[in-house]
Amino acid sequence: MLTLKLLREQPEFVIERLAVKNFDATKIVEQILEQDARRRACQTELDASLADQKIKAKEIGKLMQQGRKEDADAAKKEVASMKEHSKILEAKMAECQKKQDDLLVLLPNIPDKLVPAGKNADDNVVVRMGGDIPDLPETALPHWELASKYDIIDFDLGVKLTGAGFPVYKGKGARLQRALIQYFLDFNTRAGYLEIEPPVLVNEASGFATGQLPDKEGQMYFASQDKFYLVPTAEVPVTNIYRDTILSESDFPIKLTAYTPCFRREAGSYGKDVRGLNRLHQFDKVEIVQLTLPDVSEKALNEMVLHVERLVNSLELPYRIVRLCGGDMSFTSAITYDFEVYSAAQKRWLEVSSVSNFKSYQANRLKLRYKDEEGHIQLAHTLNGSSLALPRIVAALLENNQTPDGILIPKSLHDYTRFFRID
């Protein structure tokens, strides 16, 4: 959530930068500032009224001491009237505050100066590429056919048990999933991230604090009886560990990693690009989260990008890193780098990670603050990234490593899978 201070001091800047996200903030900013002005006017009037009431109270005491009961009674009536007016002013202030807060959550985060303008993924900027794209024969199979051939993933059984988008992993397919999760967690903890095992159900306050609510409410599974949401990513519970917290400068940086199953409704998803593992309603993902001081969050973002790049490299997959344009960014992100791996049989790039800096936007919603050296309370910065999401990683591993004798497993995973080939 953007700060009211920023909107008061630089409304034109906010409107101009949000246009990079193709978001017209003019009317909302005007309405927010209008409600803020009304609230502050009521506050000024209320402060004056409360001061007058104190003066009148002292006068009443003096009048009573002087035996001037009639004058004292008249003054009491006047104070009673002033108190009623104060209640009206407080109600008006609360109404203005609510309208202002409801409007504030409608504004997305301001994109960083490095974010290019654009409407969709076609306008994203490729930062760098790595790895070699395998030269597969035209007879190469897509991963959903390989899954069936080697009996490692059963999509039809998932439909029977739940519905489309809920695959069942079997045999070496299940072991590969487990191996990847453990490998990703180990890779992250070796880099200094503390492993967390969070709940996979969160309350509304947690969803709001990290920006999933109200922006992505339609994409989240909801347990209505308990009013809990199934997590779309471990970012939500992990970041919320520090909701309503005041830290010290010495507490930073805070680096956390977690594995969770993730649940997304993905309403409206259809077509060839969502076949097999390309887009699921339930999938496994390992996440990294950092909380930092504002002046080092840019450095932390670059470190996280390099960390994820080393991880993708270790899987021997061809990849590219793209900086998202304004129109392709999330509501809460200030800047995002996507990692895509090449799916050789499908002949397309598949997103496997998004690494984002939210700056103070999430922290403002979280009320995640710290006390600086001068004793002032400031907002921290938050960052997160996928390290990694499994489905499309598995899709690329199966497709890119297929041979006539089976599917080869990258060397980095041998100690985790305990098998070297799927056949």
mmCIF file of C-alpha atoms in Angstrom, residues 1 10 24 44-45 80 111 116 130 132 139 141 179 187 279 286 289 298 306 321 348 358 360 394:
data_model
loop_
_atom_site.group_PDB
_atom_site.id
_atom_site.type_symbol
_atom_site.label_atom_id
_atom_site.label_comp_id
_atom_site.label_asym_id
_atom_site.label_seq_id
_atom_site.Cartn_x
_atom_site.Cartn_y
_atom_site.Cartn_z
ATOM 1 C CA MET A 1 0.000 0.000 0.000
ATOM 2 C CA GLN A 10 4.010 13.892 -4.812
ATOM 3 C CA ASP A 24 -4.906 5.607 -14.467
ATOM 4 C CA THR A 44 -8.674 20.433 13.522
ATOM 5 C CA GLU A 45 -12.254 21.295 14.508
ATOM 6 C CA ALA A 80 -22.915 18.783 26.684
ATOM 7 C CA PRO A 111 7.095 0.584 -10.663
ATOM 8 C CA PRO A 116 10.000 -0.584 -19.051
ATOM 9 C CA GLY A 130 22.174 -19.215 -20.312
ATOM 10 C CA ASP A 132 22.226 -24.757 -24.374
ATOM 11 C CA THR A 139 9.744 -37.239 -32.860
ATOM 12 C CA LEU A 141 7.537 -36.221 -27.028
ATOM 13 C CA ALA A 179 14.058 -34.895 -4.546
ATOM 14 C CA PHE A 187 20.427 -25.058 -1.946
ATOM 15 C CA ARG A 279 -0.648 -24.776 -15.512
ATOM 16 C CA VAL A 286 9.944 -23.583 -2.766
ATOM 17 C CA VAL A 289 11.809 -14.264 1.177
ATOM 18 C CA GLU A 298 18.098 -3.199 -4.620
ATOM 19 C CA LEU A 306 21.909 -14.481 -9.026
ATOM 20 C CA ILE A 321 15.893 -13.873 -17.387
ATOM 21 C CA ARG A 348 8.450 -22.625 -25.930
ATOM 22 C CA PHE A 358 8.048 -4.811 -3.248
ATOM 23 C CA SER A 360 7.793 -0.586 1.269
ATOM 24 C CA VAL A 394 9.768 -31.101 -14.227
#
